[in-house]
PDB file of C-alpha atoms in Angstrom:
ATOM      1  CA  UNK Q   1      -4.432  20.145 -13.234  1.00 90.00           C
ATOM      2  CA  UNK Q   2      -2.282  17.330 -13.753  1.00 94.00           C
ATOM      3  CA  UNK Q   3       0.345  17.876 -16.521  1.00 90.00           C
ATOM      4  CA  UNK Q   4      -1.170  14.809 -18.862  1.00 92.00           C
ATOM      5  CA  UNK Q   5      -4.247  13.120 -19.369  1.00 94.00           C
ATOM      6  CA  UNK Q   6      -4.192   9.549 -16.901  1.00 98.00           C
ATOM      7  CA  UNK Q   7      -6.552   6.489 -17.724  1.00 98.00           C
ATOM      8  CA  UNK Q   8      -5.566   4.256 -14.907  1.00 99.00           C
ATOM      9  CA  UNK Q   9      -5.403   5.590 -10.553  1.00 99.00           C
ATOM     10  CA  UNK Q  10      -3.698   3.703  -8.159  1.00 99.00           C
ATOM     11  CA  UNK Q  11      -4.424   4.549  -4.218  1.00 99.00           C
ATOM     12  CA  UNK Q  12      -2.524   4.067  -1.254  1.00 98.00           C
ATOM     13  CA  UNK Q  13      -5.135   2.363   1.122  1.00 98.00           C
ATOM     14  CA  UNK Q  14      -4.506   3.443   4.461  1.00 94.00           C
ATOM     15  CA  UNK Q  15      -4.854   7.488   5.020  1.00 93.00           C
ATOM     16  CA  UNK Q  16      -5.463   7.595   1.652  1.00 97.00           C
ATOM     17  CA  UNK Q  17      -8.905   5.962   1.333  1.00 98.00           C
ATOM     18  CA  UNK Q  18      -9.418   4.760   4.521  1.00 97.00           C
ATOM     19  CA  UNK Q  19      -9.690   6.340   7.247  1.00 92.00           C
ATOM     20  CA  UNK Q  20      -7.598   4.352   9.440  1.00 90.00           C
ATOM     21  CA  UNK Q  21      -5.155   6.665  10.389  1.00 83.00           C
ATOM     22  CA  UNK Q  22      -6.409   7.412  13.685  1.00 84.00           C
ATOM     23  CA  UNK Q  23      -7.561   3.637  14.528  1.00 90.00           C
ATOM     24  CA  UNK Q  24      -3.823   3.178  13.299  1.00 89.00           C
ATOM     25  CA  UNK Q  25      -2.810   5.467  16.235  1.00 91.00           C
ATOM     26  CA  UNK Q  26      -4.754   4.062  18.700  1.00 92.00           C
ATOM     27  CA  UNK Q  27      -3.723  -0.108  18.032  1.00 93.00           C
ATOM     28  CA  UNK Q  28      -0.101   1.565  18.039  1.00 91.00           C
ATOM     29  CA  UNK Q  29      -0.320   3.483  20.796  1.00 95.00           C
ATOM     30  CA  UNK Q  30      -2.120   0.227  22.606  1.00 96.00           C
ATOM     31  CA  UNK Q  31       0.854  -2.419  21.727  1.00 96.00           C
ATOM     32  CA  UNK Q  32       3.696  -0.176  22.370  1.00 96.00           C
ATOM     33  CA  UNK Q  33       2.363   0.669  25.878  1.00 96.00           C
ATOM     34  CA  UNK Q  34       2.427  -3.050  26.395  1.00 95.00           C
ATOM     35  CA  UNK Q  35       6.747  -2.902  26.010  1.00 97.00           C
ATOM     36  CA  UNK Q  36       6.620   0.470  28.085  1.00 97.00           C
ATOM     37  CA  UNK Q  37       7.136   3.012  24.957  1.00 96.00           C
ATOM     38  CA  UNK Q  38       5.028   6.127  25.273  1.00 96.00           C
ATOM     39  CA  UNK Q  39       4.341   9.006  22.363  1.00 95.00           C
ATOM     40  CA  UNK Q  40       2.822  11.657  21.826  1.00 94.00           C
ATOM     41  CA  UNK Q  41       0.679  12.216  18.181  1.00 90.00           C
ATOM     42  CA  UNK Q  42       3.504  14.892  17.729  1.00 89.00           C
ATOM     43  CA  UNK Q  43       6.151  12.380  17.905  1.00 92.00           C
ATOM     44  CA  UNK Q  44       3.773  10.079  15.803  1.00 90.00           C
ATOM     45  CA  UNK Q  45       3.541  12.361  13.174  1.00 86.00           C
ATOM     46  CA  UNK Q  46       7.090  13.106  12.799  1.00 87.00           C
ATOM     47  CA  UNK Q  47       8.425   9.485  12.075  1.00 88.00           C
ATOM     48  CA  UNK Q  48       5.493   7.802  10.540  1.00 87.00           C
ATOM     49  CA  UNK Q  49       5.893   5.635   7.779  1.00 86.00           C
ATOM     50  CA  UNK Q  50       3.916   2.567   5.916  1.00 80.00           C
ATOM     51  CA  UNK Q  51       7.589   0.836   7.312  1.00 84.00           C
ATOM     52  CA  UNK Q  52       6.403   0.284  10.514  1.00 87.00           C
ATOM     53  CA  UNK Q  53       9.760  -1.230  11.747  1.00 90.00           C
ATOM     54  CA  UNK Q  54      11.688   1.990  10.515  1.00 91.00           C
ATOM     55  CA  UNK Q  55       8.958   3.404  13.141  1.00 92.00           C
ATOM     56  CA  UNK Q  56       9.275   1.270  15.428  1.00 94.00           C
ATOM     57  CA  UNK Q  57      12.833   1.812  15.829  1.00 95.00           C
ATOM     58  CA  UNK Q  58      12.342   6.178  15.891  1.00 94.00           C
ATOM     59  CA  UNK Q  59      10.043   5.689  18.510  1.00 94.00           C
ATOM     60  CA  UNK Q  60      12.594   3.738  20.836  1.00 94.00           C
ATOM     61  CA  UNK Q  61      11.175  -0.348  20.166  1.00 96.00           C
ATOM     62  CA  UNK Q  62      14.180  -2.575  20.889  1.00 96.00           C
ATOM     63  CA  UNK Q  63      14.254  -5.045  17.632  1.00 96.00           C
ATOM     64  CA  UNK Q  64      13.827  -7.619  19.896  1.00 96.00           C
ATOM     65  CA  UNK Q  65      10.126  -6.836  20.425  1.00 97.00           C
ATOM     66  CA  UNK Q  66       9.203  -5.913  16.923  1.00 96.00           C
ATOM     67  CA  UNK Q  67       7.967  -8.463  15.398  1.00 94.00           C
ATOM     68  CA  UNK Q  68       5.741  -9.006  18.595  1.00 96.00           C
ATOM     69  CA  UNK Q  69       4.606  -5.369  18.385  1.00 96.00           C
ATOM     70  CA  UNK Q  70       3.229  -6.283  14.809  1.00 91.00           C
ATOM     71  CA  UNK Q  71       1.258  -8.708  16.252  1.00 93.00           C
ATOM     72  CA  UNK Q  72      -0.176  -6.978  19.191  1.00 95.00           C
ATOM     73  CA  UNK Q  73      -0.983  -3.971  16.736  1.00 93.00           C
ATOM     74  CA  UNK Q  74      -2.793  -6.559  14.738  1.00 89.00           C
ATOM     75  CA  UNK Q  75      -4.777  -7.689  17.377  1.00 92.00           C
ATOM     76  CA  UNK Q  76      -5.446  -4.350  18.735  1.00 94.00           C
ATOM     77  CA  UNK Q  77      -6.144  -3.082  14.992  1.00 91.00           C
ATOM     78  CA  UNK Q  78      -8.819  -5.905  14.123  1.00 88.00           C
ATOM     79  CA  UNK Q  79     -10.885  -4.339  17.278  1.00 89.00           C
ATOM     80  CA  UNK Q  80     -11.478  -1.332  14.961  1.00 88.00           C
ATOM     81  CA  UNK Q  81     -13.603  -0.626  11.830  1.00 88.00           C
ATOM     82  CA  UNK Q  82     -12.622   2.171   9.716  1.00 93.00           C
ATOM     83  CA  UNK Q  83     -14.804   3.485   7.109  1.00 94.00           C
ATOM     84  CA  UNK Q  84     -14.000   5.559   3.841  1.00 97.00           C
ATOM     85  CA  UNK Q  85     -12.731   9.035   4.222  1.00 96.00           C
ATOM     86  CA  UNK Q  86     -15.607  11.479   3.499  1.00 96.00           C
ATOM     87  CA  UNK Q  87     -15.967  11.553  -0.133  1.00 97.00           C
ATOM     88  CA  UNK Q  88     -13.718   8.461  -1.285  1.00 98.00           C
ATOM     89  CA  UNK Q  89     -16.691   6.259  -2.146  1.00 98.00           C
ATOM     90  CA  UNK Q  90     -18.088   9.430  -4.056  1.00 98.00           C
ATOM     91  CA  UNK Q  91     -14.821  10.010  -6.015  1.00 99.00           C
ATOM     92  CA  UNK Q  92     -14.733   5.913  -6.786  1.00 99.00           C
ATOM     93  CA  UNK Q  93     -17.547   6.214  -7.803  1.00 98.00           C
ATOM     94  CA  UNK Q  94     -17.236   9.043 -10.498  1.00 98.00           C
ATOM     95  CA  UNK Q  95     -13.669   7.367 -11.958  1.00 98.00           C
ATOM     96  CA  UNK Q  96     -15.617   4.470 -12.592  1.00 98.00           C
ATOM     97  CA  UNK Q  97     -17.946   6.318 -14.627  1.00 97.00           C
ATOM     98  CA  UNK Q  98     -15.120   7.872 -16.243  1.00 97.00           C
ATOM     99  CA  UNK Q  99     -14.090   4.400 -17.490  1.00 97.00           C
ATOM    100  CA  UNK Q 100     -10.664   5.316 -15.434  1.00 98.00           C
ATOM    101  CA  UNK Q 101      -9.281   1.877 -14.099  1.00 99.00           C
ATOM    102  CA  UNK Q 102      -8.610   1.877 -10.143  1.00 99.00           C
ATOM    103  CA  UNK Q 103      -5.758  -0.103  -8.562  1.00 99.00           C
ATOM    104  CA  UNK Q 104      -4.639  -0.316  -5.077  1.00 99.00           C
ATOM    105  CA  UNK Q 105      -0.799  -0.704  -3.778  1.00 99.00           C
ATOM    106  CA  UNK Q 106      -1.006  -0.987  -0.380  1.00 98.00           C
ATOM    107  CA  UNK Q 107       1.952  -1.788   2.197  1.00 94.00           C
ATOM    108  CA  UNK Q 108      -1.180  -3.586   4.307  1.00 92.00           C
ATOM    109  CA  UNK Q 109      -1.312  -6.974   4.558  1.00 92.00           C
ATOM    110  CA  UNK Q 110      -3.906  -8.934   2.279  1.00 96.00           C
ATOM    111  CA  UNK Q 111      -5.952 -10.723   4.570  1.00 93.00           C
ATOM    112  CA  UNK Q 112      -6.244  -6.982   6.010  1.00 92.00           C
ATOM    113  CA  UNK Q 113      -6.923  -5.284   3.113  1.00 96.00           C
ATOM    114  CA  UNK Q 114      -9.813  -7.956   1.394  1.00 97.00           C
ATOM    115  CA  UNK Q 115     -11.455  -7.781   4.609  1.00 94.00           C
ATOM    116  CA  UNK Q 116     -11.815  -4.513   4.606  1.00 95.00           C
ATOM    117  CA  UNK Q 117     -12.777  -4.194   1.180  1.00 98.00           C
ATOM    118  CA  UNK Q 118     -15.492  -6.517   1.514  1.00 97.00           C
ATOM    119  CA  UNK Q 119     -16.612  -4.618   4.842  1.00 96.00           C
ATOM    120  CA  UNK Q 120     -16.867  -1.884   3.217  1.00 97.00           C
ATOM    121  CA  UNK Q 121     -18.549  -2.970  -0.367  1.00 97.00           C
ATOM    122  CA  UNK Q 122     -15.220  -2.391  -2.707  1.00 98.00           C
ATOM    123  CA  UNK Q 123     -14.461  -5.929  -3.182  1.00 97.00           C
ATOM    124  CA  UNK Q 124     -15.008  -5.262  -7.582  1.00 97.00           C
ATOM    125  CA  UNK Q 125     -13.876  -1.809  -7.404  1.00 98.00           C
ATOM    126  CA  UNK Q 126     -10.617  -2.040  -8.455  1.00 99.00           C
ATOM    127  CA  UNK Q 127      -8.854  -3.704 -11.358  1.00 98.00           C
ATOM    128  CA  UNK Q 128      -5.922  -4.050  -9.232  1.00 99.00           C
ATOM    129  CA  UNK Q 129      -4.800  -4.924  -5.425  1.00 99.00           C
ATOM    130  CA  UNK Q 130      -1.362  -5.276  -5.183  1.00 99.00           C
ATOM    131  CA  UNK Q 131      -0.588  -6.086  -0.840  1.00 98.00           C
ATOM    132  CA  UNK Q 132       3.111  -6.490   0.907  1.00 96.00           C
ATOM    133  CA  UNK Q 133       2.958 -10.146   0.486  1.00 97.00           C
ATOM    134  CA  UNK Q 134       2.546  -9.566  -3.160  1.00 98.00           C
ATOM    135  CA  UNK Q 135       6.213  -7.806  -3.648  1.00 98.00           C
ATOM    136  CA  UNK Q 136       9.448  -8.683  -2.668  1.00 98.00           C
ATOM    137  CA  UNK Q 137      10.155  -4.847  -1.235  1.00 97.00           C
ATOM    138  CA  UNK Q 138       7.114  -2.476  -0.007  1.00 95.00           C
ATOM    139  CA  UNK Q 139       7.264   1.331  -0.579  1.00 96.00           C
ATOM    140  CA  UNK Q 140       9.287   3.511  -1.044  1.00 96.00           C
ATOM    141  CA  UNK Q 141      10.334   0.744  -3.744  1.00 97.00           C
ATOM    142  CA  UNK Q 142       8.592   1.408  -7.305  1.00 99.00           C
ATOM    143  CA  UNK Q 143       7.711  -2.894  -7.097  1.00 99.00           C
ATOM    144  CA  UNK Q 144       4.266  -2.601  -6.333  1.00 99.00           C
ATOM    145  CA  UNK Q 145       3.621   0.571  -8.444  1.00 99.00           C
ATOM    146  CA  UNK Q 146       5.082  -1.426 -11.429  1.00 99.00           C
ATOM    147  CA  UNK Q 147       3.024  -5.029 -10.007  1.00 99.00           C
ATOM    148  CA  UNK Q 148      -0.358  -3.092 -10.385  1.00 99.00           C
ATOM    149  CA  UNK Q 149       0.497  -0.806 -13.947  1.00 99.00           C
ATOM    150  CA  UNK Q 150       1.514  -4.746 -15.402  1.00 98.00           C
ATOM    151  CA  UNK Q 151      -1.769  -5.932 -14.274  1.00 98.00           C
ATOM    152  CA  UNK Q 152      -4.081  -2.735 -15.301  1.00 98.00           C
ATOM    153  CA  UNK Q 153      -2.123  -3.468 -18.576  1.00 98.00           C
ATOM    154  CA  UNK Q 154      -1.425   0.722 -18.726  1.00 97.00           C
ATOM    155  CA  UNK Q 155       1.217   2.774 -19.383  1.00 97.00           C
ATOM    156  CA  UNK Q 156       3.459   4.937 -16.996  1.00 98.00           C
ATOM    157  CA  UNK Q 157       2.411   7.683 -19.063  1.00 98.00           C
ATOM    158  CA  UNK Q 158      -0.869   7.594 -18.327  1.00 98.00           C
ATOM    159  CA  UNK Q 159      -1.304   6.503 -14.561  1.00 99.00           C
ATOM    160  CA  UNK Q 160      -1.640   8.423 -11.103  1.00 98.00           C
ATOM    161  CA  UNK Q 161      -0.093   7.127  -8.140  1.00 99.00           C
ATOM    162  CA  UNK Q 162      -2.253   9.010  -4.602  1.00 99.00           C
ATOM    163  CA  UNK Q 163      -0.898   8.900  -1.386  1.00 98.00           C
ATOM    164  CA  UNK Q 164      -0.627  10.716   2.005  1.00 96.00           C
ATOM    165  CA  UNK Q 165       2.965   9.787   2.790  1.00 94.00           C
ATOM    166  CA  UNK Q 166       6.333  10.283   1.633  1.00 95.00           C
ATOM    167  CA  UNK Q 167       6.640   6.626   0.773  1.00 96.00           C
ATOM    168  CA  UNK Q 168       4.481   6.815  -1.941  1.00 98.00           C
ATOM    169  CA  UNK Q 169       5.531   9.759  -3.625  1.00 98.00           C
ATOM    170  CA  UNK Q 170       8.560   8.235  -3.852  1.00 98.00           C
ATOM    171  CA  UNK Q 171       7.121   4.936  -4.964  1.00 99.00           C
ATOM    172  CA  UNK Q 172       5.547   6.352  -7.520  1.00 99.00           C
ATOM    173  CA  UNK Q 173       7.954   8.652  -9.030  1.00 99.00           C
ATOM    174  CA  UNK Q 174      10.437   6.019  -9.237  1.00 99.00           C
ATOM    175  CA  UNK Q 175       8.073   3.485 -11.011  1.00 99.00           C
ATOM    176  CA  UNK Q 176       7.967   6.925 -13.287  1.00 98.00           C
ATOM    177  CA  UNK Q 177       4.327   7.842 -12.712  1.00 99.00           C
ATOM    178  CA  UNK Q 178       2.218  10.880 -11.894  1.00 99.00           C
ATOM    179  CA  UNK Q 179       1.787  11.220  -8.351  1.00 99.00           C
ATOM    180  CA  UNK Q 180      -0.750  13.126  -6.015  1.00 99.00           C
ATOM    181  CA  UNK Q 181      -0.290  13.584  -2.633  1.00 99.00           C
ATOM    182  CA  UNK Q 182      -3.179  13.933  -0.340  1.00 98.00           C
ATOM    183  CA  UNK Q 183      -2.707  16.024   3.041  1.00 96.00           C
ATOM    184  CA  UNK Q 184      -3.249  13.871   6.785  1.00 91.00           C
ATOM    185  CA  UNK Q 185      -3.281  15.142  10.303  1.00 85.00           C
ATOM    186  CA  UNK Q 186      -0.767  12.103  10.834  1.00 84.00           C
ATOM    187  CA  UNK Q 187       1.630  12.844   8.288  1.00 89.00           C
ATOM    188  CA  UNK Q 188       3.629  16.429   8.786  1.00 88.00           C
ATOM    189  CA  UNK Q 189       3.464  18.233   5.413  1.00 91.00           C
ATOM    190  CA  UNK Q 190       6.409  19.534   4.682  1.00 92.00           C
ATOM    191  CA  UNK Q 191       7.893  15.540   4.639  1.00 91.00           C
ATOM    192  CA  UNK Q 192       5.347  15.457   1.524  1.00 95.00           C
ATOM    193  CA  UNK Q 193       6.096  18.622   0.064  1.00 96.00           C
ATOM    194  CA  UNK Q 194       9.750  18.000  -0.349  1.00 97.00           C
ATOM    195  CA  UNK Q 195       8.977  14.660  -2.621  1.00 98.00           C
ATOM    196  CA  UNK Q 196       7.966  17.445  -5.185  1.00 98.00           C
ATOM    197  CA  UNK Q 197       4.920  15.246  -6.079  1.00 99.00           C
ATOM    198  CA  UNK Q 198       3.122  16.350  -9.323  1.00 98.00           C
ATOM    199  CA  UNK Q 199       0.482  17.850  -7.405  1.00 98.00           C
ATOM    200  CA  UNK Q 200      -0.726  17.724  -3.392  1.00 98.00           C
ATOM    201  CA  UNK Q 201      -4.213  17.821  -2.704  1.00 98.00           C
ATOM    202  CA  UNK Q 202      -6.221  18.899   1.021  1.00 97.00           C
ATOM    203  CA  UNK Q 203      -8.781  15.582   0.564  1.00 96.00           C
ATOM    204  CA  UNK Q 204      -9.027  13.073  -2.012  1.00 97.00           C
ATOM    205  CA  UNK Q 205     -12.523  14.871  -2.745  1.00 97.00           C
ATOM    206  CA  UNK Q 206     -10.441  17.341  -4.939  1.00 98.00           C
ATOM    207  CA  UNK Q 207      -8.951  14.510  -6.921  1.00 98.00           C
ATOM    208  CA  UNK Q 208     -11.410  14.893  -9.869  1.00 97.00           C
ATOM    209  CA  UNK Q 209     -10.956  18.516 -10.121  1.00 96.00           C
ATOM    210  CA  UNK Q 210      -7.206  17.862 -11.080  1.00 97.00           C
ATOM    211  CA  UNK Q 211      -7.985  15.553 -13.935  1.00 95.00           C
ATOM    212  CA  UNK Q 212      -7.459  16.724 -17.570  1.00 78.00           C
TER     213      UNK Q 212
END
């Protein structure tokens, strides 16, 4: 159980609720190819992070050809459609009838992220949608964490931040929230376990069962 009662959730988006990890992979593994840089999902796994230039550079990306890489990934990306993670729209669902308030801080573009809201029927969901563009630095800084609890209107004290990667635990315990982190195939877990987050969960399905 979490430590205190929370009214408001933020998610991460990608991993997190989506499951776009793996069509992530693939529009990665699609523009890098196209500059000659090979991985393997071992090597993806170690260095990932929502800051894709940070990965860019651990996966051997001359700087040069970043900014190009973001927009063949884009391009390769927008050929996929990921759907909810099994059990997100369930657990959406229930917080709603909760009366809990649901934000979204998101390192994702927003052109990205409304689409796929609106794809995928979430477009009134939450209270809050708080995109890179929206901040003037993406996670691990507390910005967009803070952005979303000044929109919601709630308290520190009683808001989640849930996330599958190191970034957000961070995030959120510097914007001095709760945070959950929720386990990925594409994010090894020992980089989540040492951001001591307030509790770490297998699926976002368990998220309810840690609520006071």
């Amino acid at each position: 159980m979490l430590p205190r009662t929370v009214t408001a959730i933020l998610f991460d988006w990608d991993g997190t609720l989506c499951d776009s990890a793996a069509a992530s992979l693939r529009a990665f593994r699609k523009s890098l190819a196209e500059f000659g840089v090979a991985f393997t999902d071992a090597e993806y796994k170690a260095v990932y992070t929502p800051r894709w230039y940070r990965m860019y550079q651990s996966l051997g990306l001359p700087e040069h050809c970043w900014e190009r890489a973001d927009q063949q990934w884009l391009h390769h990306y927008r050929e996929e459609a990921p759907e909810l993670l099994p059990g997100a729209s369930e657990v959406l669902d229930l917080l709603r009838r909760r009366e809990i308030q649901l934000g979204v801080v998101t390192n994702g573009t927003r052109g990205r992220i409304e689409r796929e809201l609106a794809r995928l029927g979430l477009s009134s969901t939450f209270q809050a949608v708080v995109c890179c563009e929206d901040v003037t630095q993406i996670k691990p800084h507390p910005e967009g964490v803070e952005q979303a609890l000044a929109l919601l209107g709630c308290s520190r004290q009683a808001c989640c931040y849930v996330g599958d990667a190191p970034e957000d635990i961070q995030a959120g315990k510097s914007a001095r929230v709760l945070t959950v982190a929720v386990r990925s195939e594409y994010v090894d877990d020992h980089r989540l376990e040492a951001c001591c987050p307030d509790a770490i969960l297998a699926n976002v399905e368990e998220l309810p069962g840690i609520l006071a």
